[in-house]
JSON list of C-alpha atoms and ligand atoms in Angstrom, two decimals:
[
{"chain": "A", "resi": 1, "resn": "MET", "atom": "CA", "xyz": [0.00, 0.00, 0.00]},
{"chain": "A", "resi": 2, "resn": "SER", "atom": "CA", "xyz": [1.21, 3.45, -0.67]},
{"chain": "A", "resi": 3, "resn": "GLY", "atom": "CA", "xyz": [-0.22, 6.66, 0.59]},
{"chain": "A", "resi": 4, "resn": "TRP", "atom": "CA", "xyz": [0.53, 9.82, 2.45]},
{"chain": "A", "resi": 5, "resn": "GLY", "atom": "CA", "xyz": [3.55, 9.50, 4.69]},
{"chain": "A", "resi": 6, "resn": "ASP", "atom": "CA", "xyz": [4.82, 6.59, 2.68]},
{"chain": "A", "resi": 7, "resn": "MET", "atom": "CA", "xyz": [6.98, 8.48, 0.24]},
{"chain": "A", "resi": 8, "resn": "ALA", "atom": "CA", "xyz": [10.22, 7.12, -1.10]},
{"chain": "A", "resi": 9, "resn": "ILE", "atom": "CA", "xyz": [13.04, 8.96, -2.77]},
{"chain": "A", "resi": 10, "resn": "LEU", "atom": "CA", "xyz": [14.77, 6.67, -5.24]},
{"chain": "A", "resi": 11, "resn": "LYS", "atom": "CA", "xyz": [18.43, 6.68, -6.14]},
{"chain": "A", "resi": 12, "resn": "VAL", "atom": "CA", "xyz": [19.07, 8.29, -9.53]},
{"chain": "A", "resi": 13, "resn": "ALA", "atom": "CA", "xyz": [21.40, 6.51, -11.97]},
{"chain": "A", "resi": 14, "resn": "ARG", "atom": "CA", "xyz": [24.14, 8.73, -13.34]},
{"chain": "A", "resi": 15, "resn": "LEU", "atom": "CA", "xyz": [25.82, 8.75, -16.72]},
{"chain": "A", "resi": 16, "resn": "GLY", "atom": "CA", "xyz": [28.05, 5.70, -17.02]},
{"chain": "A", "resi": 17, "resn": "HIS", "atom": "CA", "xyz": [25.54, 3.36, -15.41]},
{"chain": "A", "resi": 18, "resn": "PRO", "atom": "CA", "xyz": [24.70, 0.81, -18.14]},
{"chain": "A", "resi": 19, "resn": "ILE", "atom": "CA", "xyz": [20.98, 0.99, -17.36]},
{"chain": "A", "resi": 20, "resn": "LEU", "atom": "CA", "xyz": [20.91, 4.44, -18.97]},
{"chain": "A", "resi": 21, "resn": "ARG", "atom": "CA", "xyz": [22.07, 2.92, -22.26]},
{"chain": "A", "resi": 22, "resn": "ARG", "atom": "CA", "xyz": [19.57, 0.06, -22.47]},
{"chain": "A", "resi": 23, "resn": "VAL", "atom": "CA", "xyz": [16.30, 0.02, -24.36]},
{"chain": "A", "resi": 24, "resn": "ALA", "atom": "CA", "xyz": [13.65, -0.29, -21.65]},
{"chain": "A", "resi": 25, "resn": "ASP", "atom": "CA", "xyz": [11.07, -3.08, -21.70]},
{"chain": "A", "resi": 26, "resn": "PRO", "atom": "CA", "xyz": [7.39, -2.32, -22.42]},
{"chain": "A", "resi": 27, "resn": "VAL", "atom": "CA", "xyz": [4.95, -2.62, -19.53]},
{"chain": "A", "resi": 28, "resn": "GLU", "atom": "CA", "xyz": [2.31, -5.26, -20.16]},
{"chain": "A", "resi": 29, "resn": "PRO", "atom": "CA", "xyz": [-0.95, -3.25, -20.24]},
{"chain": "A", "resi": 30, "resn": "GLY", "atom": "CA", "xyz": [-2.57, -5.69, -17.82]},
{"chain": "A", "resi": 31, "resn": "LEU", "atom": "CA", "xyz": [0.11, -4.86, -15.25]},
{"chain": "A", "resi": 32, "resn": "ILE", "atom": "CA", "xyz": [-0.27, -1.07, -15.34]},
{"chain": "A", "resi": 33, "resn": "LYS", "atom": "CA", "xyz": [-2.57, -1.10, -12.32]},
{"chain": "A", "resi": 34, "resn": "SER", "atom": "CA", "xyz": [-0.43, -3.56, -10.38]},
{"chain": "A", "resi": 35, "resn": "PRO", "atom": "CA", "xyz": [0.90, -2.39, -7.00]},
{"chain": "A", "resi": 36, "resn": "ASP", "atom": "CA", "xyz": [4.49, -2.57, -8.26]},
{"chain": "A", "resi": 37, "resn": "ILE", "atom": "CA", "xyz": [3.89, -0.19, -11.16]},
{"chain": "A", "resi": 38, "resn": "GLN", "atom": "CA", "xyz": [1.65, 2.15, -9.16]},
{"chain": "A", "resi": 39, "resn": "ARG", "atom": "CA", "xyz": [4.26, 2.31, -6.41]},
{"chain": "A", "resi": 40, "resn": "LEU", "atom": "CA", "xyz": [7.01, 2.99, -8.95]},
{"chain": "A", "resi": 41, "resn": "ILE", "atom": "CA", "xyz": [4.96, 5.90, -10.35]},
{"chain": "A", "resi": 42, "resn": "ASP", "atom": "CA", "xyz": [4.39, 7.39, -6.87]},
{"chain": "A", "resi": 43, "resn": "ASP", "atom": "CA", "xyz": [8.07, 7.03, -5.99]},
{"chain": "A", "resi": 44, "resn": "MET", "atom": "CA", "xyz": [9.12, 8.61, -9.28]},
{"chain": "A", "resi": 45, "resn": "PHE", "atom": "CA", "xyz": [6.94, 11.65, -8.58]},
{"chain": "A", "resi": 46, "resn": "ASP", "atom": "CA", "xyz": [8.48, 11.92, -5.10]},
{"chain": "A", "resi": 47, "resn": "THR", "atom": "CA", "xyz": [11.99, 11.57, -6.53]},
{"chain": "A", "resi": 48, "resn": "MET", "atom": "CA", "xyz": [11.39, 14.11, -9.30]},
{"chain": "A", "resi": 49, "resn": "ALA", "atom": "CA", "xyz": [10.04, 16.62, -6.78]},
{"chain": "A", "resi": 50, "resn": "GLU", "atom": "CA", "xyz": [12.94, 16.02, -4.38]},
{"chain": "A", "resi": 51, "resn": "TYR", "atom": "CA", "xyz": [15.53, 16.79, -7.06]},
{"chain": "A", "resi": 52, "resn": "GLY", "atom": "CA", "xyz": [13.60, 19.49, -8.87]},
{"chain": "A", "resi": 53, "resn": "GLY", "atom": "CA", "xyz": [13.21, 17.69, -12.20]},
{"chain": "A", "resi": 54, "resn": "VAL", "atom": "CA", "xyz": [10.64, 18.52, -14.85]},
{"chain": "A", "resi": 55, "resn": "GLY", "atom": "CA", "xyz": [10.53, 14.92, -16.02]},
{"chain": "A", "resi": 56, "resn": "LEU", "atom": "CA", "xyz": [11.88, 11.53, -15.04]},
{"chain": "A", "resi": 57, "resn": "ALA", "atom": "CA", "xyz": [12.14, 8.23, -16.89]},
{"chain": "A", "resi": 58, "resn": "ALA", "atom": "CA", "xyz": [12.04, 4.86, -15.11]},
{"chain": "A", "resi": 59, "resn": "PRO", "atom": "CA", "xyz": [15.56, 3.75, -16.16]},
{"chain": "A", "resi": 60, "resn": "GLN", "atom": "CA", "xyz": [16.89, 6.81, -14.32]},
{"chain": "A", "resi": 61, "resn": "VAL", "atom": "CA", "xyz": [15.69, 5.17, -11.09]},
{"chain": "A", "resi": 62, "resn": "HIS", "atom": "CA", "xyz": [17.04, 1.74, -12.08]},
{"chain": "A", "resi": 63, "resn": "SER", "atom": "CA", "xyz": [13.74, 0.35, -13.40]},
{"chain": "A", "resi": 64, "resn": "PRO", "atom": "CA", "xyz": [14.25, -0.57, -17.05]},
{"chain": "A", "resi": 65, "resn": "VAL", "atom": "CA", "xyz": [10.60, -0.22, -18.11]},
{"chain": "A", "resi": 66, "resn": "GLN", "atom": "CA", "xyz": [8.88, 2.09, -20.60]},
{"chain": "A", "resi": 67, "resn": "LEU", "atom": "CA", "xyz": [7.44, 4.58, -18.16]},
{"chain": "A", "resi": 68, "resn": "LEU", "atom": "CA", "xyz": [7.97, 8.30, -17.67]},
{"chain": "A", "resi": 69, "resn": "VAL", "atom": "CA", "xyz": [6.52, 11.03, -15.48]},
{"chain": "A", "resi": 70, "resn": "THR", "atom": "CA", "xyz": [6.44, 14.78, -15.97]},
{"chain": "A", "resi": 71, "resn": "GLU", "atom": "CA", "xyz": [5.74, 17.62, -13.57]},
{"chain": "A", "resi": 72, "resn": "ASP", "atom": "CA", "xyz": [3.46, 20.54, -14.37]},
{"chain": "A", "resi": 73, "resn": "ILE", "atom": "CA", "xyz": [5.29, 22.23, -17.24]},
{"chain": "A", "resi": 74, "resn": "MET", "atom": "CA", "xyz": [5.28, 26.01, -17.11]},
{"chain": "A", "resi": 75, "resn": "ASP", "atom": "CA", "xyz": [5.87, 28.25, -20.10]},
{"chain": "A", "resi": 76, "resn": "PRO", "atom": "CA", "xyz": [9.55, 29.19, -19.97]},
{"chain": "A", "resi": 77, "resn": "ASP", "atom": "CA", "xyz": [8.87, 32.32, -22.01]},
{"chain": "A", "resi": 78, "resn": "ALA", "atom": "CA", "xyz": [5.88, 33.54, -19.98]},
{"chain": "A", "resi": 79, "resn": "ASP", "atom": "CA", "xyz": [6.12, 33.07, -16.24]},
{"chain": "A", "resi": 80, "resn": "ASP", "atom": "CA", "xyz": [3.41, 31.10, -14.52]},
{"chain": "A", "resi": 81, "resn": "GLU", "atom": "CA", "xyz": [1.54, 29.94, -17.59]},
{"chain": "A", "resi": 82, "resn": "LEU", "atom": "CA", "xyz": [0.82, 26.23, -17.31]},
{"chain": "A", "resi": 83, "resn": "LEU", "atom": "CA", "xyz": [1.50, 24.50, -20.64]},
{"chain": "A", "resi": 84, "resn": "ALA", "atom": "CA", "xyz": [0.99, 20.88, -19.59]},
{"chain": "A", "resi": 85, "resn": "GLU", "atom": "CA", "xyz": [-0.23, 19.23, -16.41]},
{"chain": "A", "resi": 86, "resn": "ARG", "atom": "CA", "xyz": [1.77, 16.55, -14.64]},
{"chain": "A", "resi": 87, "resn": "SER", "atom": "CA", "xyz": [1.51, 13.26, -16.43]},
{"chain": "A", "resi": 88, "resn": "VAL", "atom": "CA", "xyz": [2.39, 9.60, -16.51]},
{"chain": "A", "resi": 89, "resn": "VAL", "atom": "CA", "xyz": [3.05, 8.00, -19.89]},
{"chain": "A", "resi": 90, "resn": "ILE", "atom": "CA", "xyz": [3.54, 4.25, -20.16]},
{"chain": "A", "resi": 91, "resn": "ASN", "atom": "CA", "xyz": [4.87, 2.63, -23.36]},
{"chain": "A", "resi": 92, "resn": "PRO", "atom": "CA", "xyz": [5.14, 6.04, -25.00]},
{"chain": "A", "resi": 93, "resn": "LYS", "atom": "CA", "xyz": [5.44, 6.44, -28.74]},
{"chain": "A", "resi": 94, "resn": "ILE", "atom": "CA", "xyz": [6.36, 9.73, -30.38]},
{"chain": "A", "resi": 95, "resn": "THR", "atom": "CA", "xyz": [5.64, 10.64, -34.00]},
{"chain": "A", "resi": 96, "resn": "PHE", "atom": "CA", "xyz": [7.11, 13.84, -35.41]},
{"chain": "A", "resi": 97, "resn": "LEU", "atom": "CA", "xyz": [4.46, 16.11, -36.93]},
{"chain": "A", "resi": 98, "resn": "THR", "atom": "CA", "xyz": [6.82, 18.64, -38.42]},
{"chain": "A", "resi": 99, "resn": "VAL", "atom": "CA", "xyz": [10.47, 19.00, -39.38]},
{"chain": "A", "resi": 100, "resn": "GLU", "atom": "CA", "xyz": [10.58, 22.37, -37.66]},
{"chain": "A", "resi": 101, "resn": "GLU", "atom": "CA", "xyz": [13.00, 22.46, -34.76]},
{"chain": "A", "resi": 102, "resn": "ILE", "atom": "CA", "xyz": [13.17, 24.35, -31.50]},
{"chain": "A", "resi": 103, "resn": "SER", "atom": "CA", "xyz": [15.93, 24.29, -28.94]},
{"chain": "A", "resi": 104, "resn": "TYR", "atom": "CA", "xyz": [16.29, 24.95, -25.26]},
{"chain": "A", "resi": 105, "resn": "PHE", "atom": "CA", "xyz": [19.03, 24.41, -22.77]},
{"chain": "A", "resi": 106, "resn": "GLU", "atom": "CA", "xyz": [18.45, 21.00, -21.23]},
{"chain": "A", "resi": 107, "resn": "GLY", "atom": "CA", "xyz": [19.76, 19.38, -18.11]},
{"chain": "A", "resi": 108, "resn": "CYS", "atom": "CA", "xyz": [19.33, 15.92, -16.69]},
{"chain": "A", "resi": 109, "resn": "LEU", "atom": "CA", "xyz": [19.27, 14.41, -13.21]},
{"chain": "A", "resi": 110, "resn": "SER", "atom": "CA", "xyz": [21.50, 11.64, -14.63]},
{"chain": "A", "resi": 111, "resn": "VAL", "atom": "CA", "xyz": [24.01, 14.16, -16.01]},
{"chain": "A", "resi": 112, "resn": "PRO", "atom": "CA", "xyz": [24.35, 16.41, -12.99]},
{"chain": "A", "resi": 113, "resn": "ASP", "atom": "CA", "xyz": [25.54, 19.99, -13.24]},
{"chain": "A", "resi": 114, "resn": "LEU", "atom": "CA", "xyz": [25.68, 20.17, -17.04]},
{"chain": "A", "resi": 115, "resn": "ARG", "atom": "CA", "xyz": [23.45, 22.17, -19.36]},
{"chain": "A", "resi": 116, "resn": "GLY", "atom": "CA", "xyz": [23.48, 22.28, -23.13]},
{"chain": "A", "resi": 117, "resn": "ARG", "atom": "CA", "xyz": [21.31, 23.50, -25.96]},
{"chain": "A", "resi": 118, "resn": "VAL", "atom": "CA", "xyz": [19.57, 20.66, -27.79]},
{"chain": "A", "resi": 119, "resn": "PRO", "atom": "CA", "xyz": [17.63, 20.81, -31.06]},
{"chain": "A", "resi": 120, "resn": "ARG", "atom": "CA", "xyz": [14.26, 19.05, -30.90]},
{"chain": "A", "resi": 121, "resn": "ILE", "atom": "CA", "xyz": [11.17, 18.74, -33.06]},
{"chain": "A", "resi": 122, "resn": "ARG", "atom": "CA", "xyz": [8.59, 21.44, -32.31]},
{"chain": "A", "resi": 123, "resn": "ARG", "atom": "CA", "xyz": [5.37, 19.43, -32.60]},
{"chain": "A", "resi": 124, "resn": "ILE", "atom": "CA", "xyz": [4.79, 15.75, -31.88]},
{"chain": "A", "resi": 125, "resn": "ARG", "atom": "CA", "xyz": [2.06, 13.18, -31.50]},
{"chain": "A", "resi": 126, "resn": "LEU", "atom": "CA", "xyz": [2.34, 11.40, -28.15]},
{"chain": "A", "resi": 127, "resn": "GLN", "atom": "CA", "xyz": [0.71, 8.00, -27.67]},
{"chain": "A", "resi": 128, "resn": "GLY", "atom": "CA", "xyz": [0.77, 5.57, -24.77]},
{"chain": "A", "resi": 129, "resn": "PHE", "atom": "CA", "xyz": [-1.16, 4.75, -21.62]},
{"chain": "A", "resi": 130, "resn": "ASP", "atom": "CA", "xyz": [-1.81, 6.71, -18.45]},
{"chain": "A", "resi": 131, "resn": "ARG", "atom": "CA", "xyz": [-1.52, 5.24, -14.93]},
{"chain": "A", "resi": 132, "resn": "ASP", "atom": "CA", "xyz": [-5.10, 3.94, -15.07]},
{"chain": "A", "resi": 133, "resn": "GLY", "atom": "CA", "xyz": [-4.43, 2.11, -18.31]},
{"chain": "A", "resi": 134, "resn": "ASN", "atom": "CA", "xyz": [-6.35, 4.60, -20.44]},
{"chain": "A", "resi": 135, "resn": "ARG", "atom": "CA", "xyz": [-4.99, 5.34, -23.89]},
{"chain": "A", "resi": 136, "resn": "ILE", "atom": "CA", "xyz": [-3.18, 8.62, -24.44]},
{"chain": "A", "resi": 137, "resn": "ASP", "atom": "CA", "xyz": [-3.13, 10.05, -27.94]},
{"chain": "A", "resi": 138, "resn": "ARG", "atom": "CA", "xyz": [-2.50, 13.75, -28.23]},
{"chain": "A", "resi": 139, "resn": "GLU", "atom": "CA", "xyz": [-0.50, 16.42, -29.98]},
{"chain": "A", "resi": 140, "resn": "VAL", "atom": "CA", "xyz": [2.09, 18.26, -27.95]},
{"chain": "A", "resi": 141, "resn": "GLU", "atom": "CA", "xyz": [3.98, 21.32, -29.04]},
{"chain": "A", "resi": 142, "resn": "GLY", "atom": "CA", "xyz": [6.70, 23.66, -27.86]},
{"chain": "A", "resi": 143, "resn": "PHE", "atom": "CA", "xyz": [8.50, 23.19, -24.57]},
{"chain": "A", "resi": 144, "resn": "PRO", "atom": "CA", "xyz": [6.37, 20.23, -23.37]},
{"chain": "A", "resi": 145, "resn": "ALA", "atom": "CA", "xyz": [7.24, 18.45, -26.64]},
{"chain": "A", "resi": 146, "resn": "VAL", "atom": "CA", "xyz": [10.90, 18.98, -25.74]},
{"chain": "A", "resi": 147, "resn": "VAL", "atom": "CA", "xyz": [10.40, 17.44, -22.30]},
{"chain": "A", "resi": 148, "resn": "TYR", "atom": "CA", "xyz": [8.65, 14.37, -23.72]},
{"chain": "A", "resi": 149, "resn": "GLN", "atom": "CA", "xyz": [11.36, 13.87, -26.36]},
{"chain": "A", "resi": 150, "resn": "HIS", "atom": "CA", "xyz": [14.03, 14.07, -23.64]},
{"chain": "A", "resi": 151, "resn": "GLU", "atom": "CA", "xyz": [12.24, 11.48, -21.47]},
{"chain": "A", "resi": 152, "resn": "VAL", "atom": "CA", "xyz": [11.35, 9.08, -24.29]},
{"chain": "A", "resi": 153, "resn": "ASP", "atom": "CA", "xyz": [15.00, 9.19, -25.35]},
{"chain": "A", "resi": 154, "resn": "HIS", "atom": "CA", "xyz": [15.89, 7.80, -21.91]},
{"chain": "A", "resi": 155, "resn": "LEU", "atom": "CA", "xyz": [13.64, 4.80, -22.62]},
{"chain": "A", "resi": 156, "resn": "ASN", "atom": "CA", "xyz": [15.74, 4.15, -25.72]},
{"chain": "A", "resi": 157, "resn": "GLY", "atom": "CA", "xyz": [19.12, 4.51, -24.03]},
{"chain": "A", "resi": 158, "resn": "ILE", "atom": "CA", "xyz": [19.75, 8.04, -25.32]},
{"chain": "A", "resi": 159, "resn": "VAL", "atom": "CA", "xyz": [20.79, 11.06, -23.24]},
{"chain": "A", "resi": 160, "resn": "PHE", "atom": "CA", "xyz": [20.60, 14.73, -24.26]},
{"chain": "A", "resi": 161, "resn": "LEU", "atom": "CA", "xyz": [24.33, 14.91, -24.92]},
{"chain": "A", "resi": 162, "resn": "ASP", "atom": "CA", "xyz": [23.79, 12.49, -27.81]},
{"chain": "A", "resi": 163, "resn": "ARG", "atom": "CA", "xyz": [21.34, 14.96, -29.37]},
{"chain": "A", "resi": 164, "resn": "MET", "atom": "CA", "xyz": [23.55, 18.04, -29.20]},
{"chain": "A", "resi": 165, "resn": "GLN", "atom": "CA", "xyz": [24.81, 19.24, -32.57]},
{"chain": "A", "resi": 166, "resn": "ASP", "atom": "CA", "xyz": [27.30, 21.71, -31.17]},
{"chain": "A", "resi": 167, "resn": "PHE", "atom": "CA", "xyz": [29.05, 21.34, -27.82]},
{"chain": "A", "resi": 168, "resn": "ALA", "atom": "CA", "xyz": [29.91, 25.05, -27.72]},
{"chain": "A", "resi": 169, "resn": "THR", "atom": "CA", "xyz": [26.95, 25.63, -25.41]},
{"chain": "A", "resi": 170, "resn": "LEU", "atom": "CA", "xyz": [27.78, 22.75, -23.05]},
{"chain": "A", "resi": 171, "resn": "SER", "atom": "CA", "xyz": [28.22, 24.37, -19.64]},
{"chain": "A", "resi": 172, "resn": "TYR", "atom": "CA", "xyz": [28.56, 23.55, -16.01]},
{"chain": "A", "resi": 173, "resn": "LEU", "atom": "CA", "xyz": [25.65, 24.85, -13.99]},
{"chain": "A", "resi": 174, "resn": "GLN", "atom": "CA", "xyz": [27.64, 27.65, -12.37]},
{"chain": "A", "resi": 175, "resn": "GLU", "atom": "CA", "xyz": [28.91, 28.90, -15.74]},
{"chain": "A", "resi": 176, "resn": "PHE", "atom": "CA", "xyz": [25.46, 28.43, -17.27]},
{"chain": "A", "resi": 177, "resn": "ASP", "atom": "CA", "xyz": [23.98, 30.70, -14.62]},
{"chain": "A", "resi": 178, "resn": "ARG", "atom": "CA", "xyz": [26.73, 33.22, -15.14]},
{"chain": "A", "resi": 179, "resn": "TYR", "atom": "CA", "xyz": [27.04, 33.34, -18.92]},
{"chain": "A", "resi": 180, "resn": "TRP", "atom": "CA", "xyz": [23.96, 31.81, -20.51]},
{"chain": "A", "resi": 181, "resn": "SER", "atom": "CA", "xyz": [20.87, 31.79, -18.36]},
{"chain": "A", "resi": 182, "resn": "ALA", "atom": "CA", "xyz": [19.68, 35.34, -19.06]},
{"chain": "A", "resi": 183, "resn": "SER", "atom": "CA", "xyz": [19.42, 34.69, -22.78]},
{"chain": "A", "resi": 184, "resn": "ALA", "atom": "CA", "xyz": [19.12, 30.98, -22.86]},
{"chain": "A", "resi": 185, "resn": "GLY", "atom": "CA", "xyz": [15.66, 30.03, -21.78]},
{"chain": "A", "resi": 186, "resn": "PRO", "atom": "CA", "xyz": [14.85, 27.24, -19.40]},
{"chain": "A", "resi": 187, "resn": "VAL", "atom": "CA", "xyz": [16.09, 23.87, -18.44]},
{"chain": "A", "resi": 188, "resn": "ALA", "atom": "CA", "xyz": [14.37, 20.55, -18.90]},
{"chain": "A", "resi": 189, "resn": "ASP", "atom": "CA", "xyz": [15.31, 17.59, -16.75]},
{"chain": "B", "resi": 1, "resn": "LIG", "atom": "ZN1", "xyz": [17.24, 13.22, -18.41]}
]
């Protein structure tokens, strides 16, 4: 049973741990409502909140399954505007709906203290299942699309460094804050 007062902060795998480079296994739809999966989801939300992430993929907490969570995603260009509510996506599939790219500085709980600008596709179709086993099928655009692409990459053994086209923006957090943050937009975890 999990409930209030029963929170668990999970250990986050860091770059170099082989689990971050594996393709995660799909969750059998009949098991989505199992206590193990529901507990994993709750613990991932607790872990993401503890470390201030915008998103978290199950392999990052040593569970090699196709499951991700995201926090409420605020508009980085307009303070306090909610672009996407917190979500759970199981067995996610992304289809690109445009070739148009956008880029933001991204960070990652598994790549601590580094930020870098990553090109992503601006508009996607996101399919999968929510934590109740209901089908998800929706279009996502802008910064939330970036977050989902970052997290789905984790389920395929890819980290944001692999997606960078130019390492000139790769920065430690302290230097990012000093030299880039005013002009650079936000960070996705
Ligand atoms: Zn990440």
